[in-house]
């Protein structure tokens, strides 16, 4: 009998759970439940597109991903804060940006211009920069390019150094970089510096814009023509041969109305399209927050669509870019 170990009497399973589980100090505690949100495994890395080293920049997704996504990604923390959809508002969350679905590559179309093949009009929306009004410091211009469904097509960003911007103001030479939803630079627009001290009828004083697509390959030029009472431009191909003309209004500084720049054939008979600077009330009169509507035929050559698109920015800088007011002494 000395080798037998005494054991405690058997108890029902329910009584054992009551003894091992400490009582809940909260009498009104809610019942336990499993969360519906379980962090999943990390996704696979997206390989960089061919011809664009360095991978994807922050805030841009692969075209295989859904078209609606936030522009900026949250920083910090090991796991993102998750909310049940429809119940809890997400604080300080940027508004999602909806991009136009990426088209498939097309023959005889520069990469990135496939978007324009599907469109007959686009909207150019300039960002409002409060820093310019408060500090009189000229900043790089930024634009959002959207379609009629309010989907983002391109982003346009000026790439000019601080000294050039603030020394030459509206006459400054600039480089505009056009990027798509992948963050790839698909088009570059360059404006060289032209001295305006000499006579306006002198060719060396006329403004010009070069459009490259893809960057490094010129597809055409936008050249200013001297005219006594209105803005006149020629849209040229890569050989600097005139293809179309842009004819502006007699007064581009009209208050309370839109400014229409007509795109016409060389003989001036056929109307091809238009570049319309929309009047936005006091915002148009006091700040650089321009809104342009660009119209062109759906079946127009895609390179000519890109040239009309480029002419919009030369017009904006020449007639609607306002320098911050200088302090009088």
XYZ file of C-alpha atoms in Angstrom:
329
model
C 0.000 0.000 0.000
C 2.951 2.351 0.498
C 3.535 2.455 -3.260
C 0.055 3.734 -4.060
C -0.176 7.481 -4.584
C -3.401 8.975 -3.304
C -5.355 10.917 -5.910
C -7.967 13.602 -5.552
C -11.542 12.583 -6.137
C -12.753 13.112 -9.683
C -14.822 16.230 -10.308
C -17.096 17.139 -13.190
C -15.484 19.048 -16.033
C -17.678 22.087 -15.466
C -16.576 22.397 -11.816
C -12.904 22.130 -12.809
C -13.284 25.017 -15.297
C -14.885 27.120 -12.598
C -11.938 26.481 -10.296
C -9.146 27.060 -12.818
C -10.685 30.130 -14.482
C -10.462 33.261 -12.313
C -13.675 35.173 -11.951
C -14.099 38.180 -14.217
C -13.780 41.305 -12.034
C -16.148 43.140 -14.398
C -19.702 42.015 -13.781
C -20.907 43.571 -17.021
C -18.011 42.435 -19.220
C -19.069 41.588 -22.797
C -18.715 37.987 -23.944
C -15.498 36.985 -25.576
C -15.368 36.905 -29.379
C -12.796 36.535 -32.099
C -11.890 39.598 -34.156
C -12.867 39.518 -37.820
C -9.644 41.282 -38.770
C -6.617 38.993 -38.688
C -3.350 40.385 -40.121
C -2.381 38.315 -43.119
C 1.073 37.390 -44.339
C 3.103 40.099 -46.092
C 2.512 40.322 -49.831
C 5.076 39.588 -52.464
C 7.262 42.394 -53.723
C 6.283 43.957 -57.052
C 9.173 43.783 -59.537
C 10.172 47.091 -61.159
C 8.868 47.677 -64.703
C 11.236 46.988 -67.558
C 13.333 50.004 -68.410
C 12.645 51.824 -65.137
C 15.283 50.915 -62.527
C 14.670 51.553 -58.898
C 11.215 49.996 -58.586
C 8.001 51.763 -57.761
C 7.968 54.988 -55.739
C 5.983 55.372 -52.538
C 2.289 55.803 -53.196
C 2.102 54.109 -56.624
C 0.743 50.673 -57.320
C 0.948 48.133 -60.094
C -1.847 48.302 -62.704
C -2.863 44.804 -61.572
C -3.966 46.340 -58.281
C -7.416 47.962 -57.851
C -7.694 51.394 -59.386
C -8.713 53.118 -56.131
C -5.959 53.601 -53.579
C -4.605 56.312 -51.260
C -1.871 58.547 -52.644
C 0.303 58.328 -49.540
C 1.015 55.313 -47.393
C 0.873 55.445 -43.562
C 4.281 55.493 -41.931
C 5.282 53.841 -38.665
C 4.029 50.857 -36.694
C 4.359 47.173 -37.375
C 0.733 46.611 -38.354
C -1.740 49.083 -39.842
C -4.674 50.164 -37.735
C -7.724 48.325 -39.027
C -11.342 49.369 -38.765
C -14.589 47.620 -39.450
C -15.898 49.073 -42.722
C -18.795 51.446 -42.364
C -18.640 51.848 -38.571
C -15.553 53.733 -37.557
C -14.203 56.751 -39.484
C -10.488 56.628 -40.231
C -8.836 59.754 -38.754
C -6.406 61.831 -40.808
C -6.763 59.547 -43.805
C -6.092 61.166 -47.226
C -8.850 61.041 -49.796
C -8.314 58.090 -52.166
C -7.351 58.912 -55.733
C -9.055 57.029 -58.542
C -6.830 56.463 -61.550
C -7.967 55.777 -65.062
C -7.503 52.041 -65.824
C -4.216 51.420 -67.568
C -4.647 50.631 -71.278
C -2.772 47.952 -73.143
C 0.253 48.949 -75.259
C -0.578 49.962 -78.816
C 1.434 49.842 -81.999
C 2.783 53.157 -83.334
C 1.905 54.863 -80.040
C 4.575 56.266 -77.693
C 4.432 54.460 -74.339
C 2.182 56.279 -71.909
C 0.071 58.029 -74.541
C -2.373 55.118 -74.786
C -4.563 57.021 -72.318
C -5.027 59.879 -74.775
C -6.125 57.491 -77.534
C -9.312 56.802 -75.559
C -10.121 60.458 -74.743
C -11.534 63.420 -76.624
C -11.104 65.907 -73.764
C -9.100 66.258 -70.562
C -9.072 68.626 -67.590
C -5.903 70.324 -66.337
C -6.205 71.365 -62.678
C -3.402 73.385 -61.113
C -2.676 72.943 -57.405
C -3.285 75.948 -55.201
C -0.098 76.923 -53.318
C -0.824 79.009 -50.189
C 2.931 79.367 -49.596
C 3.207 81.656 -52.619
C 0.583 84.067 -51.286
C 1.981 84.123 -47.748
C 5.715 84.301 -48.430
C 5.892 85.648 -52.042
C 8.188 82.698 -52.777
C 7.552 81.124 -56.181
C 7.188 77.335 -55.933
C 7.152 74.611 -58.553
C 3.795 74.291 -60.293
C 1.855 71.049 -60.005
C -1.116 69.868 -62.041
C -3.614 67.016 -61.958
C -4.839 65.725 -65.322
C -8.292 64.110 -65.184
C -10.920 62.749 -67.532
C -14.669 63.400 -67.503
C -15.195 60.661 -64.892
C -12.898 62.531 -62.470
C -10.293 59.787 -62.820
C -6.648 60.770 -62.696
C -4.842 60.360 -66.016
C -1.466 62.040 -65.372
C 0.383 64.164 -62.865
C 2.496 67.077 -64.086
C 5.258 68.529 -61.913
C 7.563 71.435 -62.657
C 11.271 70.753 -62.131
C 12.953 74.165 -61.868
C 15.503 75.338 -59.301
C 14.583 77.981 -56.727
C 16.851 80.700 -58.115
C 15.525 80.419 -61.671
C 11.892 80.412 -60.560
C 12.201 83.481 -58.365
C 14.605 85.422 -60.592
C 12.689 85.083 -63.874
C 9.157 84.482 -62.542
C 6.719 84.075 -65.463
C 9.529 84.252 -68.053
C 11.480 81.422 -66.453
C 12.679 78.440 -68.449
C 11.205 75.270 -67.048
C 10.989 71.500 -67.345
C 7.625 69.812 -66.810
C 7.599 66.083 -66.072
C 4.440 64.088 -66.837
C 4.035 60.851 -64.857
C 1.412 58.108 -64.948
C -0.140 55.971 -62.190
C 3.059 53.890 -61.968
C 5.163 56.978 -61.327
C 6.903 56.599 -64.704
C 7.893 59.743 -66.554
C 6.175 59.286 -69.899
C 6.535 62.848 -71.248
C 8.836 65.840 -70.764
C 8.112 69.446 -71.777
C 10.939 71.995 -71.911
C 10.764 75.742 -72.344
C 14.113 77.445 -73.085
C 14.849 80.955 -71.924
C 14.069 83.646 -74.480
C 15.105 87.250 -73.933
C 12.212 89.704 -74.213
C 14.339 92.860 -74.144
C 14.482 93.130 -77.925
C 11.608 93.761 -80.312
C 8.672 91.388 -79.982
C 8.756 90.687 -83.721
C 12.304 89.335 -83.443
C 12.372 85.511 -83.718
C 14.799 85.246 -80.778
C 12.164 86.792 -78.484
C 9.380 84.336 -79.356
C 8.558 81.679 -76.819
C 8.836 77.981 -77.627
C 8.023 74.665 -75.987
C 9.559 71.301 -76.893
C 7.583 68.118 -76.170
C 9.400 64.793 -75.766
C 7.626 61.442 -75.523
C 9.176 59.307 -74.237
C 11.723 61.615 -72.581
C 14.623 62.187 -74.934
C 12.628 61.693 -78.151
C 11.134 64.893 -79.567
C 7.660 64.599 -81.069
C 7.043 68.308 -81.747
C 7.233 71.983 -80.802
C 4.837 74.753 -79.846
C 6.098 78.052 -81.304
C 4.775 81.524 -80.603
C 3.986 83.878 -83.500
C 4.110 87.627 -83.170
C 0.689 89.245 -83.401
C -0.410 92.730 -82.503
C -3.688 91.969 -80.745
C -3.985 88.255 -79.906
C -2.028 85.118 -78.963
C -1.059 82.971 -81.946
C 0.940 79.734 -81.871
C 2.005 77.077 -84.333
C 1.977 73.395 -83.427
C 4.854 71.723 -85.238
C 6.057 68.167 -85.715
C 9.532 66.891 -84.828
C 10.920 68.452 -88.041
C 9.512 71.869 -87.072
C 6.959 71.735 -89.854
C 3.728 73.562 -89.078
C 0.791 71.208 -88.585
C -1.865 73.240 -86.717
C -2.420 76.727 -85.353
C -3.676 77.968 -81.993
C -5.545 81.267 -82.038
C -6.291 82.988 -78.744
C -8.763 85.737 -77.798
C -8.021 89.430 -78.163
C -7.907 89.770 -74.387
C -6.607 86.856 -72.337
C -7.095 88.728 -69.064
C -10.888 88.909 -69.282
C -12.530 89.085 -65.875
C -15.603 86.964 -65.260
C -15.457 84.869 -68.442
C -13.592 81.922 -69.927
C -10.630 82.420 -72.257
C -10.913 80.257 -75.379
C -7.871 79.329 -77.504
C -9.048 77.726 -80.744
C -7.039 74.969 -82.413
C -7.427 75.281 -86.174
C -6.015 73.871 -89.374
C -3.226 75.756 -91.126
C -5.652 77.430 -93.524
C -7.784 78.590 -90.596
C -10.978 77.023 -91.972
C -11.395 73.806 -89.970
C -11.821 73.791 -86.204
C -9.829 70.937 -84.688
C -10.144 71.553 -80.955
C -9.835 74.115 -78.193
C -7.989 74.994 -75.002
C -10.343 76.760 -72.581
C -9.144 78.449 -69.438
C -12.114 78.297 -67.065
C -13.015 81.251 -64.883
C -13.028 80.190 -61.214
C -14.132 83.435 -59.616
C -11.861 85.176 -57.139
C -9.534 82.173 -57.087
C -8.685 82.847 -60.737
C -8.077 86.540 -60.056
C -5.973 86.248 -56.885
C -4.086 82.937 -57.043
C -2.417 80.446 -59.363
C -5.081 77.749 -59.415
C -5.993 77.570 -63.083
C -8.424 75.098 -64.616
C -8.164 74.245 -68.323
C -10.445 72.127 -70.489
C -8.764 70.652 -73.573
C -10.896 69.303 -76.433
C -9.717 67.417 -79.526
C -11.213 64.831 -81.906
C -11.215 61.270 -80.638
C -9.580 59.990 -83.843
C -6.870 62.688 -83.939
C -3.282 61.410 -84.111
C -2.174 60.759 -80.539
C 1.038 62.754 -81.004
C -0.992 65.795 -82.029
C -3.174 65.296 -78.948
C 0.012 65.398 -76.875
C 1.093 68.585 -78.659
C -2.222 70.343 -77.926
C -1.816 69.153 -74.335
C 1.673 70.702 -74.234
C 0.460 73.997 -75.737
C -1.833 74.398 -72.730
C 1.136 74.759 -70.368
C 2.972 77.327 -72.487
C -0.253 79.372 -72.576
C -0.637 79.028 -68.815
C 2.875 80.293 -68.073
C 2.693 83.158 -70.559
C -0.747 84.558 -69.732
C -2.109 83.153 -66.474
C 0.908 82.576 -64.225
C 0.861 85.371 -61.668
C 3.987 86.284 -59.759
C 3.536 86.875 -56.027
C 3.173 90.607 -55.263
C 6.375 92.337 -54.298
C 6.563 94.361 -51.114
C 6.785 98.087 -51.781
C 9.388 100.118 -49.965
